[in-house]
Coordinates of C-alpha atoms and ligand atoms in Angstrom, one line a residue:
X1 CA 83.9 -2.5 8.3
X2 CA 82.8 -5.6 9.2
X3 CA 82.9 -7.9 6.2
X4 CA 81.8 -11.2 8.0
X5 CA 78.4 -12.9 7.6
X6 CA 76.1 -12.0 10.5
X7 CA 72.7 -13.7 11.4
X8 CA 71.0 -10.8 9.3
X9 CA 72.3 -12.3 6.4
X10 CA 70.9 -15.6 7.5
X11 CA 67.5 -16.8 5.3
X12 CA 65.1 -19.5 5.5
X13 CA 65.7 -20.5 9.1
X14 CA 62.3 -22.0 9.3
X15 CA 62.5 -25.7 10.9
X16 CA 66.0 -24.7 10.8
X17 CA 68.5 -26.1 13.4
X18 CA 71.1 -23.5 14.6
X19 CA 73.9 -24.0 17.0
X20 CA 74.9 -21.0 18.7
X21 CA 78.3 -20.4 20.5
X22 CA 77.1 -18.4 23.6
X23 CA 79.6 -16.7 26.6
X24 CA 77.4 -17.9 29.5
X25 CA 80.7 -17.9 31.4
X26 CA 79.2 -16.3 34.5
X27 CA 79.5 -16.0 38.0
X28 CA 78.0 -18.7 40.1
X29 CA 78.3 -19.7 43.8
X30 CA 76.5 -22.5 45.1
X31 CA 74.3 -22.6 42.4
X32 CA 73.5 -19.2 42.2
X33 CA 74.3 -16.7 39.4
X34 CA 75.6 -13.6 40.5
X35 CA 75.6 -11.3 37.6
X36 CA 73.6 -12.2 34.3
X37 CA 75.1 -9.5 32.5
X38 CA 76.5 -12.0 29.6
X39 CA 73.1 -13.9 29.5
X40 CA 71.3 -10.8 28.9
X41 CA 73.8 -10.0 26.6
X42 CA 73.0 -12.9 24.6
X43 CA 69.3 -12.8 24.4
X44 CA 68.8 -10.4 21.0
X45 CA 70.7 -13.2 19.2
X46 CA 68.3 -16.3 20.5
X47 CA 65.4 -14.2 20.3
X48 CA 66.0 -13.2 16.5
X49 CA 67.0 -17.0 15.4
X50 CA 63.4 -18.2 17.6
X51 CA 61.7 -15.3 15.6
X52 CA 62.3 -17.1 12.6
X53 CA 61.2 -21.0 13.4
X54 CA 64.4 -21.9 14.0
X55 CA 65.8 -25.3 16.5
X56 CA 68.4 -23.8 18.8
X57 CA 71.4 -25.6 20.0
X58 CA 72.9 -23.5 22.8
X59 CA 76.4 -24.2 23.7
X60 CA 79.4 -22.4 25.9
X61 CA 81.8 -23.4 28.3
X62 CA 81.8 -22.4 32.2
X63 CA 85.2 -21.4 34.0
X64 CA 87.7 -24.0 33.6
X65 CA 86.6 -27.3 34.8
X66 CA 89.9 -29.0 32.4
X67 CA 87.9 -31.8 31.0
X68 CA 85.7 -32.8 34.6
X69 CA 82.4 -32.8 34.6
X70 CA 82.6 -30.5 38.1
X71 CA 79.0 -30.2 39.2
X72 CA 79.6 -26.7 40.2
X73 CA 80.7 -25.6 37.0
X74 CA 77.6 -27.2 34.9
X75 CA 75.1 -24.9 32.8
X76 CA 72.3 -25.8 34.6
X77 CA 71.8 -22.7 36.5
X78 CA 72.0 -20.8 33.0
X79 CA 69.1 -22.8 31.6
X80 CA 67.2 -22.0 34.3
X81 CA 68.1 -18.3 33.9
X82 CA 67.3 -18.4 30.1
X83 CA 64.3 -20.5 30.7
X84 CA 62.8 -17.2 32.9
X85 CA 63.8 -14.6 30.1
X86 CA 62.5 -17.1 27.5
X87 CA 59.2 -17.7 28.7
X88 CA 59.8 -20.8 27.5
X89 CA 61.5 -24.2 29.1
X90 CA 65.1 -24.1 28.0
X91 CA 66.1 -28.0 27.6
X92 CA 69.0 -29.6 29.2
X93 CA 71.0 -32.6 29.9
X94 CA 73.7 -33.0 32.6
X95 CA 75.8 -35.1 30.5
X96 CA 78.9 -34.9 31.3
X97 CA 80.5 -35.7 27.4
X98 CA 78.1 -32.7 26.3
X99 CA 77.5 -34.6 22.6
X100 CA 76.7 -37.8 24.6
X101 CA 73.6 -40.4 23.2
X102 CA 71.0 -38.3 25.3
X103 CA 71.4 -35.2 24.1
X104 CA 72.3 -36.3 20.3
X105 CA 68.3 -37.8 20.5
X106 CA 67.2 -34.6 22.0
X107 CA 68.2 -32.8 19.0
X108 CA 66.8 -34.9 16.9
X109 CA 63.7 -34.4 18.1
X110 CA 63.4 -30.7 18.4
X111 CA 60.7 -28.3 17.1
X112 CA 60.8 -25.4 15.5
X113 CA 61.0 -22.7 18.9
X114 CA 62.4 -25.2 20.8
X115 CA 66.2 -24.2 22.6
X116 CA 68.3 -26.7 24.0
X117 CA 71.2 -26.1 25.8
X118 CA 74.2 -28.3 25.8
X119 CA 76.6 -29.1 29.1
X120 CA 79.8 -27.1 29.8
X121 CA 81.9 -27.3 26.4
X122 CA 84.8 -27.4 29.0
X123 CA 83.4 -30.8 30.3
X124 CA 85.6 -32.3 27.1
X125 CA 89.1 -31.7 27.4
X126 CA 89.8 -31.7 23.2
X127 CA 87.3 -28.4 24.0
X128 CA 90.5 -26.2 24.3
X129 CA 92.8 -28.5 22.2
X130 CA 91.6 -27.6 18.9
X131 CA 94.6 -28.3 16.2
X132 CA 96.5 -30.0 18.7
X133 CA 94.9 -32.8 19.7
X134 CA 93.1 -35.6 17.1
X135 CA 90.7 -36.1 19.6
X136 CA 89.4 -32.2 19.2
X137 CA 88.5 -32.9 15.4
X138 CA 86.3 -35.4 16.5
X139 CA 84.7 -33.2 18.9
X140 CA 84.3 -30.6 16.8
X141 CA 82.7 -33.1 14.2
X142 CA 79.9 -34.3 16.9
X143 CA 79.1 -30.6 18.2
X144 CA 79.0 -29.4 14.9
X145 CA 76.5 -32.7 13.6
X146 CA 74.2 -31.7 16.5
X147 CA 72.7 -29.3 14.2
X148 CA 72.8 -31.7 11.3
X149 CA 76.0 -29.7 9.7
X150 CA 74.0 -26.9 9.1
X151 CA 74.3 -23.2 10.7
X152 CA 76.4 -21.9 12.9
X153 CA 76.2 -18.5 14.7
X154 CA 79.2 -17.3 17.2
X155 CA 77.8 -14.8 19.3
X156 CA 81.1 -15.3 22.2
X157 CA 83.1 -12.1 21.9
X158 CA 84.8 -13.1 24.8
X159 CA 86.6 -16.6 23.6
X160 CA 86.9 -15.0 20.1
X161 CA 90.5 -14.5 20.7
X162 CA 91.2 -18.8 21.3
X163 CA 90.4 -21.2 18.8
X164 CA 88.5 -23.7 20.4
X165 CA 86.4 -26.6 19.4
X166 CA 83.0 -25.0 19.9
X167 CA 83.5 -21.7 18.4
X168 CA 86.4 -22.4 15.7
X169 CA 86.7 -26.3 15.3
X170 CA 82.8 -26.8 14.6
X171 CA 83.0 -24.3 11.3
X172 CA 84.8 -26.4 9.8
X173 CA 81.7 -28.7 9.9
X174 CA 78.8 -26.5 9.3
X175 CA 77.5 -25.3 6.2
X176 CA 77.1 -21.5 7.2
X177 CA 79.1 -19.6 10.3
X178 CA 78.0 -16.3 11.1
X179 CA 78.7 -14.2 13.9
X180 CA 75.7 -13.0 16.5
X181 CA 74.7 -9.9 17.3
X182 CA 76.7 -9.2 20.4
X183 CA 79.8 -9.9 18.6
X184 CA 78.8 -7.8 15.6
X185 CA 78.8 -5.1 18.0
X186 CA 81.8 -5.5 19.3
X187 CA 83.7 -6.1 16.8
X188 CA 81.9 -2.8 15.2
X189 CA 82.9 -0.8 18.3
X190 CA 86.1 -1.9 18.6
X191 CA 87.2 -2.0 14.6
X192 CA 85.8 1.3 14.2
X193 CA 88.0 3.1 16.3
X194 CA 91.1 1.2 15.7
X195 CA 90.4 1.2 12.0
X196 CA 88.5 4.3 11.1
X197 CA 88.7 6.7 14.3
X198 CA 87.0 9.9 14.1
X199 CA 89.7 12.6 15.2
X200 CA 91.2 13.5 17.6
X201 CA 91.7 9.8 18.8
X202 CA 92.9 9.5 22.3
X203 CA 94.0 5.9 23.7
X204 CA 94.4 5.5 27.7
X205 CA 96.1 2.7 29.0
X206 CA 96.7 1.5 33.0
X207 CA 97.1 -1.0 34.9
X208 CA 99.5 -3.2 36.5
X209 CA 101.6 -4.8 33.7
X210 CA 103.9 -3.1 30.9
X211 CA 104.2 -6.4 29.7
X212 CA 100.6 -7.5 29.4
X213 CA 100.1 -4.5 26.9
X214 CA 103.6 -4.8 25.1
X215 CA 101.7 -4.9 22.0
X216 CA 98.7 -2.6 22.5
X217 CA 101.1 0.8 23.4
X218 CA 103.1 -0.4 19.9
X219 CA 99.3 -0.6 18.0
X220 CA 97.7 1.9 19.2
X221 CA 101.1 4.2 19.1
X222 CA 100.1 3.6 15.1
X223 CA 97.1 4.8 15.7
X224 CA 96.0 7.6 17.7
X225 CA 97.0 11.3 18.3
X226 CA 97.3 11.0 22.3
X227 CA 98.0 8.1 24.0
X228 CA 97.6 8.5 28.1
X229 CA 99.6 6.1 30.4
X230 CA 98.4 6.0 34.1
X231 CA 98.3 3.2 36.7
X232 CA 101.3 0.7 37.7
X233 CA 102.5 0.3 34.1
X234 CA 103.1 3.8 33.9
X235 CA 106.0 3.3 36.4
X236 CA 108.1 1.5 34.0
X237 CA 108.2 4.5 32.1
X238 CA 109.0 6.7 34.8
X239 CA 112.0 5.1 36.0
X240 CA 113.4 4.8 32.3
X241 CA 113.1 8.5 32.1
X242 CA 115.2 9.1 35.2
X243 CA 112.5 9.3 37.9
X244 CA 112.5 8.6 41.0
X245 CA 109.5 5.7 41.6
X246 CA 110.5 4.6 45.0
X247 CA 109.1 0.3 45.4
X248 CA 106.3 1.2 43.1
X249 CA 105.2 -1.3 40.5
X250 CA 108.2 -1.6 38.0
X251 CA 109.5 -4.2 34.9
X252 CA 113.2 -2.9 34.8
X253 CA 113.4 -5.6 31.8
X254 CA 111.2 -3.3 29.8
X255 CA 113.0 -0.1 30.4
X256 CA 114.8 -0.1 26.8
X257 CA 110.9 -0.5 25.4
X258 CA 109.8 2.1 27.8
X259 CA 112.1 4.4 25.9
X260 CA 111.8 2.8 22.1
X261 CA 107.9 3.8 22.7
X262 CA 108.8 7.2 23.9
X263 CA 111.0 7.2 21.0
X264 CA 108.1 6.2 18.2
X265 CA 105.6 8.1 19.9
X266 CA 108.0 11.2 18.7
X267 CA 108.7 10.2 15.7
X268 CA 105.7 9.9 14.7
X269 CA 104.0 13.1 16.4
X270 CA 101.7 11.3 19.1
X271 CA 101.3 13.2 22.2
X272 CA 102.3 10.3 24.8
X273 CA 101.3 11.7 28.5
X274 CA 102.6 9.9 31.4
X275 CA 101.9 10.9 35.4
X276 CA 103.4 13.9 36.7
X277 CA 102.6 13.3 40.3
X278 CA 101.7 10.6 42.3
X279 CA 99.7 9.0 45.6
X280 CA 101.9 6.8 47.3
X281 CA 101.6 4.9 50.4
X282 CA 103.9 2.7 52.0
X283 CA 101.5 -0.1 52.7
X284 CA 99.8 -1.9 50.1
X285 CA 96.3 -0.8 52.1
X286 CA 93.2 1.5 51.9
X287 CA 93.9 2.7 55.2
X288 CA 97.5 3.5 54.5
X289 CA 98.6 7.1 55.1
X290 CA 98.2 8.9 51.5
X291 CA 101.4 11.6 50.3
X292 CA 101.5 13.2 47.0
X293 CA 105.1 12.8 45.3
X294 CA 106.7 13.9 41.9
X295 CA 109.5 12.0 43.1
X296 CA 108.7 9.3 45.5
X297 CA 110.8 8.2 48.1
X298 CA 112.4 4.6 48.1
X299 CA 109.9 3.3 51.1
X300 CA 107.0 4.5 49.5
X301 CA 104.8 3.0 46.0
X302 CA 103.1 4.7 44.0
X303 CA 99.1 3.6 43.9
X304 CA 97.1 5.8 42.3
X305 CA 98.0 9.2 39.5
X306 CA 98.1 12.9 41.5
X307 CA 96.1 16.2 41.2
X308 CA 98.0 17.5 38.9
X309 CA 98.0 14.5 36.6
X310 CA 94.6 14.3 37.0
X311 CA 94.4 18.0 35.6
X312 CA 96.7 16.6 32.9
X313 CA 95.1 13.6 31.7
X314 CA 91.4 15.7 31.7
X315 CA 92.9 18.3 29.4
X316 CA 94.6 16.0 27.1
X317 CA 90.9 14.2 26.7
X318 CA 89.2 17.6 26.1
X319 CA 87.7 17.5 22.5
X320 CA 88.7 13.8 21.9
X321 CA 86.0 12.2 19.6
X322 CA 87.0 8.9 20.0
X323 CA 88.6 7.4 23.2
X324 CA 89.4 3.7 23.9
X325 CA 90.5 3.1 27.5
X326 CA 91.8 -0.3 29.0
X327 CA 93.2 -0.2 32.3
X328 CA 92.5 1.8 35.7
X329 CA 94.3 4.7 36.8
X330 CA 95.5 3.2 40.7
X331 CA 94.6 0.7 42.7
X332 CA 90.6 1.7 42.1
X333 CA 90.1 -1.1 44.3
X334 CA 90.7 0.8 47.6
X335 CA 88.4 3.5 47.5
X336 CA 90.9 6.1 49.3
X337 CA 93.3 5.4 45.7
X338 CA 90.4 5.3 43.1
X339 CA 90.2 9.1 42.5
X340 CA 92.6 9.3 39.8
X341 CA 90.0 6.1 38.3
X342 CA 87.2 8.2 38.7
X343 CA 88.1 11.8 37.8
X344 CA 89.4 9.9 34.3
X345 CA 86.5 8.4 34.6
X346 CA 84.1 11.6 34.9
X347 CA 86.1 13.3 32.3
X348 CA 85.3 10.3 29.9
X349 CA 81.9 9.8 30.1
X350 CA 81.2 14.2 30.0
X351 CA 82.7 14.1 26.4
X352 CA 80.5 15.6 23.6
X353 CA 80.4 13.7 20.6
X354 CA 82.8 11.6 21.0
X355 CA 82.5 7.6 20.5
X356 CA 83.8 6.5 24.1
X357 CA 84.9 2.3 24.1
X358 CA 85.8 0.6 27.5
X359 CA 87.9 -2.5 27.0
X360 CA 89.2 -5.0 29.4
X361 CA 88.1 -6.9 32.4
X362 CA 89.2 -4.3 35.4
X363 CA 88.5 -1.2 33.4
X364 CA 85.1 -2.3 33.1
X365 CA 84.8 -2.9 36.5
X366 CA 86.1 0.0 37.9
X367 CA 83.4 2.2 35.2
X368 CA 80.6 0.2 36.3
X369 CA 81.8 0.7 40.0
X370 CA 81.7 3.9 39.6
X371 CA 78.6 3.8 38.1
X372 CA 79.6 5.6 34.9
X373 CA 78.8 2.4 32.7
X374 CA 75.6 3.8 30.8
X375 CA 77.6 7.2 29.9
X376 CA 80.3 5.0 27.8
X377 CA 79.5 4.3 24.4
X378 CA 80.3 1.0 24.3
X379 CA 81.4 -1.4 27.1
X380 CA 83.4 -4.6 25.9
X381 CA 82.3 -7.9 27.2
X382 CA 85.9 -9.7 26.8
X383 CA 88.6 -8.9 28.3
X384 CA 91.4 -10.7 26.6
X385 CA 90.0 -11.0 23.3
X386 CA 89.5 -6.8 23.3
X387 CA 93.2 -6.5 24.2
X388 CA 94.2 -8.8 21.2
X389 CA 91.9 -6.3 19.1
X390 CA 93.4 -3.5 20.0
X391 CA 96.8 -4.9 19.4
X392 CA 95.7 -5.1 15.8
X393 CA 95.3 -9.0 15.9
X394 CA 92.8 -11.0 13.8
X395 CA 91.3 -13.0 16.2
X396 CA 90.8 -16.6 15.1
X397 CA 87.0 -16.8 16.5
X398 CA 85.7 -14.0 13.8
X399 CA 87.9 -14.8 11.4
X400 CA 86.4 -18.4 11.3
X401 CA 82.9 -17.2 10.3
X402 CA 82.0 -17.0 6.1
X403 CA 82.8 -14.0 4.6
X404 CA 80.0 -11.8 3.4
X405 CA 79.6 -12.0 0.0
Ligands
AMP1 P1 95.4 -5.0 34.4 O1 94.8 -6.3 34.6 O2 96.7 -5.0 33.9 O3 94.4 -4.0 33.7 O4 95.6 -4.4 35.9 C1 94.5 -4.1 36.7 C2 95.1 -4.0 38.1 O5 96.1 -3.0 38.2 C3 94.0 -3.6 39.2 O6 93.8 -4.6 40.0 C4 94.7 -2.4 39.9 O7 94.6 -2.5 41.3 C5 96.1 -2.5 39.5 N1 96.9 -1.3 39.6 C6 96.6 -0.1 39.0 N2 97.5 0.8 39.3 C7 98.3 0.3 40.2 C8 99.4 0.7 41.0 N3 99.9 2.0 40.9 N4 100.1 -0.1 41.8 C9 99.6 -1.4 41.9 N5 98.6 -1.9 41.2 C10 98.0 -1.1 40.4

């Protein structure tokens, strides 16, 4: 379980100041946010540190403006956002060094309650340099002297997997790191049913790339008693077996570790269940004309898993208690090859007592789609940094906080 230092274990924060490592990495066109998922997300953490007197110093970064200050990528939309939920004004500076003389005397000044909310981290270039670069130290140092060298609380699950200035750099600085609620949770999620799964424990994988979840299928092979491979990657091991894929998706570099993984998942008595049939197409298209294959022809890919893998994958999930799924099924994105997506899906979210964890940035789209997102137990709010869990990786932005004594 988690054994890191959370802001529960945080005392005395009266008068206190406390920078907070936020993932207000959201949406925005023309000024506009379009989903405030992650700002929601990271309300139970501000309102908890304002509960107890405490001076907030807000900080993230904002898509990837590589050390510009790019107007379009600047926080202010979020402080306006966070001022509404608030109920109180959210301070700001458009500075475009984010520690710049401004904002260093507006956190000087602050009161207990106040929250101030620093520029795009990203607006510094050392932001993403952190051990590489002299210059990150020293940015590290003046983020983490905003708060007087004091408290630090990382509450950004989805840049937990980088070390970067503002979330691993600055705890070098501070007296105490903790980690926020939001990452508590995930990482509770998550480590829980890597770590200590309740039984049966069945793993489903998709997607387009073999060799973005090289790792993963070798973890979680470790791990569980079922592991389910649908979507483009599951091509890969198709073809290695002998089949027939026609110009479906394919990595013929990763054939031999199609068949090493077919291999461990043997020897060590994990039920690995691939596709049996297929919808192919021979356009990449939603309108394209739809023909279910076990073996597909050579002008004809495969986009989404058949009926009677669907029947296939459902009963291999029947009486799972805990299932971690990162990855659609097909091309969910065309609504004519998202029924394999959604009948796994369905199947999912109708479990009985079972702990159900969606991880990844596509699988979480197609679930909330779908509209199945409040029937999952938990729904991971980083993509990458999820994957790097589940391929048993310490992940450098919890690892930083204090240790709970
Ligand atoms: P990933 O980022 O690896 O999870 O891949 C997600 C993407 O995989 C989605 O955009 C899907 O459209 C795509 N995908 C899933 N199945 C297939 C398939 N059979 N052929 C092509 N792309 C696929």
């Amino acid at each position: 379980m988690l054994n890191k230092k959370t802001i529960d274990d945080l005392k005395n924060l009266k008068d206190q100041k406390v920078l907070v490592r936020c993932d207000f990495n959201v949406p925005i066109q023309n000024g506009v946010i379009q989903n405030y998922n992650r700002i929601d997300g990271a309300l139970p953490t501000i309102k908890k540190l304002l509960d107890q007197g405490a001076k907030l110093i807000l900080c993230s970064h904002l898509g990837k403006p590589k050390g510009e200050a790019l107007p379009e990528l600047s926080l202010a939309p979020v402080a306006k956002a966070l001022s509404e939920r608030l109920g109180r004004k959210v301070l700001f500076v458009s500075d475009p060094q984010v520690t710049g003389a401004e904002t260093r005397a507006l956190a000087k000044t602050l009161k207990a309650g106040d929250v101030l909310l620093l520029e795009n981290t990203r607006y510094r270039a050392e932001e993403t340099k952190y051990g590489k670069d002299e210059r990150a130290e020293e940015y590290a140092k003046e983020l983490a002297s905003l708060c007087d060298n004091g408290i630090f609380v990382d509450d950004a699950f989805g840049t937990a997997h980088r070390a970067h200035c503002s979330n691993v750099g600055v705890t070098k600085y501070c007296r105490e790191n903790a980690v926020g609620y939001l990452m508590e949770k995930e990482i509770r999620f998550l480590g829980q049913a890597v770590e200590n799964p309740v039984r049966p424990f069945v793993a489903i994988l998709g997607g387009a790339k073999v060799s973005d979840k090289l790792n993963v299928i070798s973890n979680l092979l470790e791990k569980v008693d079922t592991l389910i491979i649908g979507g483009g990657m599951a091509y890969t091991f198709k073809k290695a077996e002998g089949h027939r894929i026609g110009k479906s998706l394919c990595e013929d570099d990763k054939l031999d570790y199609a068949l090493d993984m077919e291999k461990k998942a043997k020897e060590r008595g994990v039920k690995l269940i691939l596709p049996i049939d297929n919808v192919a197409a021979k356009e990449f298209s939603n309108d394209a004309e739809r023909r279910v294959f076990e073996e597909i022809p050579d002008d004809w890919e495969g986009m989404d898993i058949g009926p009677k893998s669907i029947a296939r994958f459902c009963a291999a999930l029947e009486g799972a208690r805990t299932v971690v799924w990162n990855g659609p099924m097909g091309v969910f994105e065309f609504e004519n090859f998202a029924v394999g997506t959604l009948e796994v899906c369905k199947a999912v979210a109708g479990l009985k007592d079972a702990t159900t964890v969606v991880g990844g940035g596509d699988s979480v789209s197609a679930v909330k789609r779908l509209g199945f997102a409040d029937q999952m137990t938990h729904i991971s709010t980083g993509g990458g940094a999820s994957l790097e869990f589940l391929e048993g990786k310490e992940l450098p932005g919890v690892a930083a906080a204090d240790d709970r004594q």
